[in-house]
Amino acid sequence: MATVCRLSARLFRNSAVLRQSRQWQQTALCSVVAGSAQHTLSVRKRIENMKKAALIGGGQKRIDKQHAKGKLTARERVHLLLDPDSFVEYDMYLEHDCTDFGMEDEKDFTVFGGSLSGAHAKKICKIMDQAMLVGAPVIGLNDSGGARIQEGVESLAGYADIFQRNVNASGVIPQISLIMGPCAGGAVYSPALTDFMFMVKDTSYLFITGPDVVKSVTGETVTQEELGGAKTHTVTSGVAHKAFENDVDALLQVREFFNFLPLSNQDPSPIRECTDPWNRDVAGLDTVVPLETTAAYDIKDVITGVADDSEFFEIMPMYAKNIVVGFTRMNGRTVGMVGNQPKVAAGCLDINASVKGARFVRFCDAFNIPIVTFVDVPGFLPGTSQEYGGIIRHGAKLLYAYAEATVPKITVITRKAYGGAYDVMSSKHLRGDTNYAWPTAEVAVMGAKGAVSIIFRGKDQEKNEAEYVEKFANPFPASKRGFVDDIIEPRTTRRQICRDLDMLSSKKLANPWKKHANMPL
Ligand code: HXC
């Protein structure tokens, strides 16, 4: 299978970088200097025994307990994630050195709920440093109760060391976190600093402190699932990007996902051989936009319509559904897709949609992934709840992200592009490289009804509305000014995008030098 081979080649070449809070697995290459054959034999035996002990982790009982919960052990997870025999393990024999609370008798990593000891932290930091050195992504499989309470400040220091590395690595190498059990404290903050957080349904949880601590501090009674289950974080809080059915599903999907990404910000995204003709007409797109301007349709039909083999790896599919983001390939190249979703809240931009879109656009820009934007947006959502929640600040994030992005930006206005949202959604004015409109496009300050009620107050609304529609609810004013480069037939959209991506592959654009930007947070 092509995917398997490529994953193997990429990870092997870069010394498979994986960290894992419960069990940390690596194979050390040891050179044994032996004074005599006898001595060599005894050293070999010791190594064998230590390896055996390390491999059994917290013991069969704990492995059985993990299995009974429907979860795999760390080594089983790593083997599923990677190609056979491609994992190279470091520091298998590293032990914690805590002697408080009888800890000297407990040397194994699977005990204490995967909580982080100073020794764990050193292993994680070591591999992260090496990943940065060679330019390899970091994938973390997290199943941990956070800082190990018995080790006190030693474990807090360990987390801070990891956080610093997460931040240093941000935008340099992709960082992916897979949450595969209850994670608390530092075990949530480290993933939160990474690019993507995926969860496993029913067995993974994220919270800064678990239900027991919540009960003792606030008196609230709450289950792990309610407090930080996959539903909570993929639907309500937006902390996690996607949830998978079980450990196996999660690991296999992360393999797929990984294939979209470059190894680092210095590497191109992998190009997959494409058998889907780049110039394929997509006849269905000619009728996807309903005749009635306020009727809904599914922007995902447009995205999958143009994508290679209709494949789309959606990010945050359950959160802020009024904007759709995710990865596809176009003629084999990885592309970040952003689309307003007319099916949900008419595709308006609100606080959550703006933040979701901004974070995605920034990831693509950091890792040189071109962005294709489908626009059908009636504007920013008005109202007190949005204003009190800071829509100005949050909406500015999306505006900022698009304006800052220097990767190839291709924009297709399928229908409405109203008001500030027109500007924000990868417009020509924010350095959109190629901007197209379908014949159904309406580029205006607002919709006809609203506009006429303001500028023709008390006058013949119907007549003026018809005139407004004729004048503004079409792509011509924008195209006359060069704000859209062409009005294209929807069926030709795939070939247009593929051609542009080819042309823009040599694009060079840099922002003015700065220490770092100060984007609205
Ligand atoms: C030491 C821990 C531990 C911890 C769990 N264990 N968390 N040991 N330090 N932080 C141990 C338990 O004693 C138990 O040991 C085993 O792990 C499994 O834990 P259970 O509670 O039996 O499992 P479960 O019911 O599934 O609950 C998991 C949990 C809960 C929700 C994670 O254990 C929990 O609430 N732990 C504390 C989480 C927390 O508040 N961490 C914050 C640390 S502060 P045995 O031997 O019985 O198997 C922190 C700050 C970092 O991380 C900096 C942030 C910025």
XYZ file of C-alpha atoms and ligand atoms in Angstrom:
576
model
C 0.000 0.000 0.000
C 1.476 3.324 -1.098
C 0.507 5.105 2.109
C 2.176 2.538 4.291
C 5.437 2.626 2.378
C 5.612 6.382 2.342
C 4.893 6.680 6.027
C 7.573 4.169 6.720
C 10.100 5.874 4.529
C 9.413 9.293 5.999
C 9.428 8.211 9.617
C 12.355 5.880 9.222
C 14.426 8.514 7.513
C 13.730 10.857 10.365
C 14.063 8.461 13.271
C 10.365 8.053 14.020
C 9.565 10.697 16.517
C 6.923 9.694 18.954
C 6.265 10.526 22.480
C 3.887 8.907 24.830
C 3.126 9.662 28.402
C 2.196 6.224 29.689
C 4.885 4.096 28.105
C 7.806 5.403 26.238
C 9.256 2.952 23.804
C 12.495 3.039 22.050
C 15.188 0.562 21.128
C 18.656 1.558 22.180
C 21.700 0.540 20.265
C 24.218 -0.471 22.835
C 27.803 -1.161 22.222
C 29.055 -3.446 24.878
C 32.677 -3.308 25.716
C 33.475 -6.677 27.168
C 36.635 -7.693 28.913
C 35.967 -11.371 28.357
C 33.496 -13.668 26.637
C 32.077 -14.498 30.051
C 31.557 -10.870 30.889
C 29.949 -10.206 27.498
C 27.537 -13.028 28.053
C 26.497 -11.757 31.442
C 26.011 -8.224 30.130
C 23.934 -9.604 27.266
C 21.794 -11.530 29.742
C 21.285 -8.412 31.830
C 20.268 -6.399 28.776
C 17.846 -9.120 27.814
C 16.307 -9.151 31.269
C 16.051 -5.371 31.438
C 14.432 -5.325 28.018
C 11.956 -7.992 29.054
C 11.093 -6.039 32.181
C 10.682 -2.820 30.206
C 8.513 -4.506 27.598
C 6.075 -5.892 30.156
C 5.517 -2.322 31.367
C 3.344 -2.068 34.447
C 2.724 -5.822 34.418
C 0.157 -8.148 32.898
C -2.528 -7.028 35.369
C -2.282 -3.448 34.262
C -2.188 -4.456 30.593
C -5.377 -6.488 31.126
C -6.972 -3.489 32.844
C -6.106 -1.281 29.888
C -7.560 -3.843 27.455
C -10.719 -4.217 29.542
C -11.342 -0.487 29.041
C -11.200 -1.047 25.281
C -7.804 0.646 25.086
C -4.490 -0.582 23.748
C -1.144 -0.388 25.497
C 1.383 2.139 24.370
C 3.462 -0.369 22.411
C 0.395 -1.795 20.683
C -0.560 1.733 19.696
C 2.847 2.562 18.329
C 2.918 -0.624 16.286
C -0.451 0.161 14.734
C 0.499 3.727 13.954
C 3.795 2.941 12.286
C 4.918 0.619 9.535
C 6.205 -2.748 10.723
C 9.739 -2.612 12.140
C 10.112 1.108 11.556
C 10.064 2.223 15.194
C 13.414 2.913 16.786
C 13.148 3.195 20.548
C 15.431 5.328 22.718
C 15.865 5.290 26.490
C 14.033 2.056 27.138
C 16.019 1.601 30.349
C 15.608 5.085 31.754
C 14.109 5.091 35.262
C 12.726 7.756 37.551
C 14.819 8.486 40.634
C 12.101 9.519 43.080
C 12.368 7.947 46.528
C 9.380 9.579 48.249
C 6.139 7.714 49.041
C 7.777 4.310 48.468
C 8.420 5.214 44.829
C 11.821 3.538 44.843
C 9.985 0.208 44.507
C 7.947 1.343 41.517
C 10.208 1.853 38.554
C 7.903 1.242 35.722
C 6.327 3.726 33.386
C 2.864 2.289 33.136
C 2.103 2.903 36.800
C 0.654 6.064 38.301
C -1.764 6.594 35.459
C 0.872 7.637 32.979
C 1.590 10.688 35.110
C 4.747 12.526 34.174
C 7.953 12.035 36.128
C 11.122 14.016 35.629
C 12.533 10.996 33.789
C 9.541 10.890 31.411
C 10.065 14.557 30.669
C 13.736 14.032 29.862
C 12.853 11.322 27.345
C 10.212 13.459 25.704
C 12.501 16.482 25.546
C 15.318 14.427 24.094
C 13.220 13.170 21.206
C 11.681 16.585 20.596
C 15.130 18.129 20.402
C 16.155 15.521 17.891
C 12.988 16.067 15.872
C 13.813 19.755 15.633
C 17.372 18.976 14.673
C 16.432 16.812 11.704
C 13.071 18.388 10.836
C 10.639 15.594 11.680
C 7.040 15.834 12.915
C 6.187 14.873 16.485
C 3.204 12.650 17.193
C 2.192 12.331 20.838
C -0.010 9.515 22.091
C -1.333 10.891 25.350
C -2.846 8.876 28.192
C -1.726 10.594 31.374
C -2.860 12.029 34.702
C -0.502 14.985 34.316
C 2.319 15.942 36.641
C 3.247 13.038 38.957
C 2.090 14.237 42.324
C 4.757 12.294 44.278
C 7.560 14.063 42.412
C 6.357 17.576 43.154
C 8.146 20.412 41.439
C 10.406 17.970 39.544
C 7.451 16.917 37.397
C 6.212 20.509 37.013
C 9.661 21.462 35.768
C 9.492 18.523 33.370
C 6.241 19.799 31.903
C 7.564 23.314 31.536
C 10.550 21.898 29.649
C 8.132 20.147 27.287
C 5.949 23.252 26.869
C 8.989 25.285 25.881
C 9.828 22.712 23.223
C 6.236 22.632 21.966
C 6.410 26.389 21.487
C 9.848 26.326 19.875
C 8.641 23.628 17.490
C 5.414 25.454 16.615
C 5.461 26.373 12.950
C 8.738 24.491 12.426
C 7.584 20.861 12.510
C 3.978 19.614 12.549
C 2.916 18.484 16.037
C -0.011 16.093 16.372
C -1.577 14.957 19.654
C -3.726 11.895 19.922
C -5.630 11.778 23.216
C -6.145 8.130 24.100
C -7.151 8.107 27.768
C -7.859 10.456 30.641
C -5.480 13.415 30.348
C -5.169 16.096 32.981
C -2.968 19.054 33.920
C 0.204 19.268 31.901
C -1.027 16.371 29.785
C -3.628 18.719 28.306
C -1.527 21.848 28.051
C 1.207 20.223 26.033
C -1.311 18.913 23.425
C -3.036 22.306 23.469
C 0.203 23.853 22.233
C 0.375 21.444 19.301
C -1.244 21.857 15.884
C -3.926 19.170 16.075
C -5.622 17.327 18.915
C -7.563 14.190 18.089
C -9.572 12.187 20.613
C -10.975 8.677 20.983
C -14.709 8.473 21.723
C -15.756 7.124 25.142
C -12.231 6.474 26.434
C -10.376 9.765 26.210
C -10.843 12.878 28.319
C -9.201 16.247 28.609
C -9.466 18.480 31.654
C -7.166 20.670 33.655
C -8.221 18.678 36.743
C -10.352 15.564 37.025
C -13.857 15.245 38.555
C -12.508 14.540 42.075
C -10.619 17.802 42.223
C -13.549 19.667 40.652
C -15.795 18.277 43.404
C -13.431 19.341 46.156
C -12.876 22.854 44.766
C -16.248 23.908 43.340
C -18.594 21.288 44.786
C -19.710 20.408 41.251
C -20.499 16.781 40.524
C -19.563 15.926 36.993
C -18.497 12.794 35.124
C -15.246 12.535 33.182
C -17.300 12.338 29.971
C -19.283 15.497 30.738
C -16.253 17.411 31.893
C -13.887 16.561 29.087
C -15.111 13.762 26.814
C -14.779 13.734 23.045
C -18.220 15.279 22.582
C -17.480 18.110 24.990
C -14.307 19.065 23.185
C -15.215 18.453 19.554
C -18.719 19.962 19.713
C -18.831 22.459 22.573
C -15.399 23.781 23.516
C -13.565 23.429 20.206
C -10.461 22.273 22.059
C -10.111 19.073 20.018
C -10.183 18.786 16.242
C -11.825 15.433 15.657
C -12.952 12.279 17.481
C -12.492 8.704 16.307
C -14.407 5.537 17.194
C -11.685 3.623 19.051
C -7.909 3.287 19.381
C -7.509 1.364 16.118
C -9.658 3.759 14.100
C -7.818 6.733 15.595
C -4.354 5.403 14.819
C -5.232 4.423 11.257
C -6.822 7.795 10.567
C -3.836 9.640 11.955
C -1.711 7.666 9.484
C -3.924 8.951 6.675
C -3.843 12.480 8.029
C -0.068 12.446 8.390
C 0.249 11.874 4.661
C -1.085 15.340 3.907
C 1.650 17.065 5.855
C 5.224 18.098 5.135
C 7.968 16.945 7.495
C 8.815 20.511 8.425
C 8.422 24.101 7.277
C 11.509 23.549 5.092
C 10.008 20.569 3.247
C 7.285 20.471 0.594
C 4.097 18.523 1.267
C 4.246 15.089 -0.319
C 2.808 14.885 -3.826
C 0.710 11.784 -4.353
C 0.349 10.229 -7.773
C -3.037 11.363 -9.076
C -5.201 9.314 -11.386
C -8.134 11.728 -11.225
C -7.792 13.952 -14.344
C -6.785 17.465 -13.282
C -8.961 18.994 -16.001
C -12.069 16.942 -15.179
C -15.330 18.892 -15.602
C -17.563 18.716 -12.546
C -20.991 19.058 -14.128
C -22.805 18.833 -10.781
C -21.369 22.169 -9.714
C -23.408 23.996 -12.365
C -26.568 23.309 -10.403
C -25.303 23.100 -6.836
C -26.292 26.687 -5.988
C -30.107 26.879 -5.723
C -32.020 29.431 -7.788
C -33.541 30.921 -4.664
C -30.801 33.136 -3.230
C -31.676 32.361 0.375
C -31.918 28.569 -0.092
C -29.231 26.406 1.485
C -26.832 23.941 -0.119
C -23.896 21.950 1.162
C -20.497 23.556 0.542
C -18.939 20.129 1.128
C -20.478 19.064 -2.206
C -18.368 21.774 -3.803
C -15.205 20.796 -1.926
C -15.509 17.072 -2.608
C -16.621 17.885 -6.176
C -13.317 19.546 -7.031
C -11.001 17.401 -4.856
C -8.948 14.473 -6.145
C -11.160 11.367 -5.901
C -13.615 13.396 -3.769
C -11.415 12.825 -0.705
C -11.647 15.369 2.078
C -10.109 15.095 5.561
C -12.262 17.502 7.496
C -10.899 19.240 10.580
C -13.351 20.152 13.373
C -16.392 18.748 11.554
C -18.606 19.057 14.638
C -17.641 22.554 15.794
C -18.672 25.893 14.251
C -20.230 24.068 11.354
C -20.969 27.373 9.597
C -17.398 27.213 8.316
C -15.838 24.074 6.845
C -12.076 23.487 6.910
C -9.866 20.524 6.054
C -7.367 18.981 3.688
C -7.744 17.636 0.164
C -5.408 16.984 -2.701
C -5.634 18.727 -6.044
C -3.761 16.950 -8.802
C -1.805 15.162 -6.050
C -0.878 18.292 -4.076
C -2.022 18.944 -0.508
C -4.440 21.860 -0.296
C -6.141 23.477 2.689
C -9.829 24.020 1.973
C -11.963 26.671 3.647
C -15.623 27.164 2.837
C -18.536 29.046 4.327
C -21.346 26.577 4.929
C -24.740 27.966 3.709
C -26.430 24.978 5.374
C -25.607 26.200 8.875
C -26.602 29.693 10.033
C -26.548 30.730 6.358
C -22.756 30.445 6.467
C -22.326 33.613 8.518
C -19.074 34.286 10.360
C -19.420 34.240 14.136
C -16.867 34.048 16.921
C -16.319 30.301 16.780
C -16.187 30.121 12.981
C -13.665 32.952 12.866
C -11.350 31.305 15.378
C -11.674 27.899 13.715
C -10.914 29.364 10.286
C -8.040 31.521 11.530
C -6.216 28.677 13.229
C -6.525 26.517 10.128
C -5.330 29.229 7.750
C -2.321 29.885 10.002
C -1.382 26.212 10.061
C -1.499 26.043 6.271
C 0.545 29.195 5.950
C 3.157 28.014 8.463
C 3.684 24.783 6.517
C 3.462 26.143 2.981
C 0.138 24.516 2.158
C -1.876 26.467 -0.458
C -5.335 27.608 0.602
C -8.465 27.366 -1.541
C -11.437 29.357 -0.223
C -15.076 28.956 -1.283
C -17.077 32.007 -0.358
C -20.791 32.160 0.335
C -21.135 34.443 3.317
C -23.887 36.887 4.254
C -21.577 38.681 6.717
C -20.611 38.600 10.373
C -23.367 37.511 12.763
C -24.834 40.596 14.444
C -26.264 40.801 17.966
C -25.440 41.341 21.607
C -24.186 37.857 22.350
C -21.612 38.147 19.582
C -20.614 41.696 20.478
C -20.320 40.900 24.190
C -18.326 37.820 23.323
C -15.881 39.925 21.334
C -16.726 39.225 17.698
C -14.634 42.259 16.769
C -11.546 40.729 18.369
C -12.241 37.193 17.193
C -13.380 38.114 13.700
C -10.144 40.085 13.387
C -8.249 36.824 13.850
C -9.551 35.421 10.594
C -8.939 38.712 8.824
C -5.428 38.770 10.237
C -4.697 35.173 9.301
C -5.715 35.615 5.668
C -3.904 38.933 5.347
C -0.729 37.490 6.858
C -0.716 34.313 4.754
C 1.837 34.265 1.950
C 1.056 30.809 0.550
C -0.839 30.524 -2.757
C -4.407 31.705 -2.141
C -7.169 30.834 -4.582
C -10.674 32.133 -3.965
C -13.971 31.163 -5.561
C -17.088 33.176 -4.747
C -19.962 30.792 -5.279
C -22.745 33.101 -4.156
C -22.816 35.783 -1.450
C -19.778 37.807 -0.559
C -21.242 40.543 1.574
C -19.730 43.299 3.625
C -16.675 42.805 5.819
C -16.893 39.082 5.274
C -16.188 39.685 1.556
C -12.958 41.407 2.512
C -11.994 38.759 5.052
C -12.538 35.636 2.967
C -9.290 35.693 1.003
C -10.290 38.668 -1.120
C -8.058 40.199 -3.776
C -7.348 43.010 -1.334
C -5.777 40.557 1.134
C -3.384 39.340 -1.549
C -5.603 36.623 -2.985
C -3.615 35.311 -5.961
C -6.485 34.232 -8.156
C -10.053 35.217 -7.346
C -12.987 33.832 -9.264
C -16.717 34.304 -9.194
C -19.350 31.904 -10.364
C -22.203 33.520 -12.372
C -24.338 33.175 -9.221
C -21.986 35.448 -7.230
C -23.322 38.502 -5.415
C -20.565 40.824 -4.248
C -22.042 43.719 -2.317
C -22.061 45.575 0.985
C -25.186 43.685 2.009
C -28.217 41.827 0.669
C -30.856 43.655 -1.352
C -33.534 43.816 1.364
C -31.286 45.296 4.023
C -29.645 47.720 1.626
C -32.918 49.076 0.224
C -34.451 49.492 3.676
C -31.568 51.801 4.547
C -30.928 53.788 1.392
C -34.553 54.023 0.179
C -36.324 54.323 3.531
C -40.004 55.143 3.029
C -39.793 54.819 -0.749
C -41.048 52.132 -3.129
C -39.161 49.161 -1.670
C -40.070 46.619 -4.308
C -38.989 48.706 -7.281
C -35.770 49.756 -5.610
C -34.995 46.226 -4.534
C -35.241 45.021 -8.108
C -32.918 47.820 -9.185
C -30.425 46.965 -6.423
C -30.395 43.308 -7.412
C -29.800 44.266 -11.027
C -26.952 46.590 -10.058
C -25.205 44.808 -7.221
C -26.388 41.220 -6.709
C -24.083 39.889 -9.391
C -20.358 39.475 -10.065
C -20.002 42.396 -12.484
C -19.095 45.345 -10.220
C -16.265 43.284 -8.695
C -15.044 41.906 -12.008
C -15.113 45.346 -13.683
C -12.684 46.547 -11.034
C -10.402 43.529 -11.274
C -11.360 42.362 -7.776
C -12.276 39.027 -9.305
C -10.035 37.850 -12.108
C -12.676 35.966 -14.016
C -16.250 34.767 -13.936
C -16.019 31.025 -14.457
C -18.455 28.251 -15.171
C -18.751 26.190 -11.990
C -18.014 22.958 -13.869
C -14.534 24.264 -14.759
C -13.548 25.047 -11.176
C -11.361 21.963 -10.648
C -9.247 22.541 -13.714
C -8.913 26.229 -12.905
C -7.665 25.513 -9.379
C -5.265 22.797 -10.547
C -3.818 25.081 -13.200
C -3.404 27.932 -10.722
C -1.753 25.704 -8.131
C 0.740 24.676 -10.753
C 1.417 28.252 -11.743
C 1.639 29.402 -8.111
C 3.945 26.614 -6.992
C 6.879 28.966 -7.513
C 5.201 31.865 -5.699
C 7.555 33.897 -3.525
C 6.161 36.445 -1.123
C 7.489 37.548 2.247
C 6.060 39.768 4.951
C 8.136 42.637 6.342
C 10.754 41.536 8.901
C 9.506 41.521 12.471
C 10.368 39.748 15.694
C 6.885 38.327 15.624
C 3.481 39.692 14.775
C 0.983 40.816 17.393
C -2.207 39.231 16.174
C -5.432 39.779 18.127
C -5.834 37.007 20.706
C 0.405 10.275 40.347
C -1.516 9.462 39.453
C -1.831 10.740 38.912
C -0.905 11.800 39.146
C -3.390 9.368 38.348
N -2.536 8.659 39.086
N -2.993 10.639 38.249
N -0.416 9.257 40.159
N 0.196 11.526 39.870
N -1.097 13.015 38.644
C -2.592 7.220 39.422
C -3.668 6.802 40.374
O -3.263 6.949 41.703
C -3.831 5.320 39.980
O -2.756 4.570 40.492
C -3.647 5.346 38.477
O -2.908 6.546 38.215
C -4.943 5.397 37.706
O -5.720 6.481 38.214
P -7.291 6.347 38.529
O -7.695 7.582 39.266
O -7.561 5.026 39.158
O -7.876 6.308 37.052
P -9.172 6.990 36.499
O -10.323 6.725 37.420
O -9.270 6.557 35.087
O -8.902 8.565 36.558
C -7.867 9.152 35.807
C -7.711 10.649 36.217
C -7.497 10.733 37.769
C -8.969 11.407 35.830
C -6.534 11.187 35.404
O -6.490 9.796 38.139
C -7.094 12.092 38.204
O -7.928 12.989 38.366
N -5.778 12.282 38.492
C -5.262 13.576 38.900
C -5.238 14.484 37.699
C -4.722 15.860 37.986
O -5.334 16.684 38.681
N -3.525 16.148 37.449
C -2.979 17.472 37.522
C -1.543 17.391 37.936
S -0.918 19.022 37.916
P -2.796 2.963 40.684
O -1.479 2.641 41.286
O -3.970 2.722 41.567
O -2.976 2.347 39.292
C -0.209 19.271 36.414
C 0.359 20.645 36.230
C 1.192 20.768 35.004
O -0.169 18.432 35.595
C 1.354 22.187 34.575
C 0.126 22.711 33.859
C 0.306 24.079 33.272
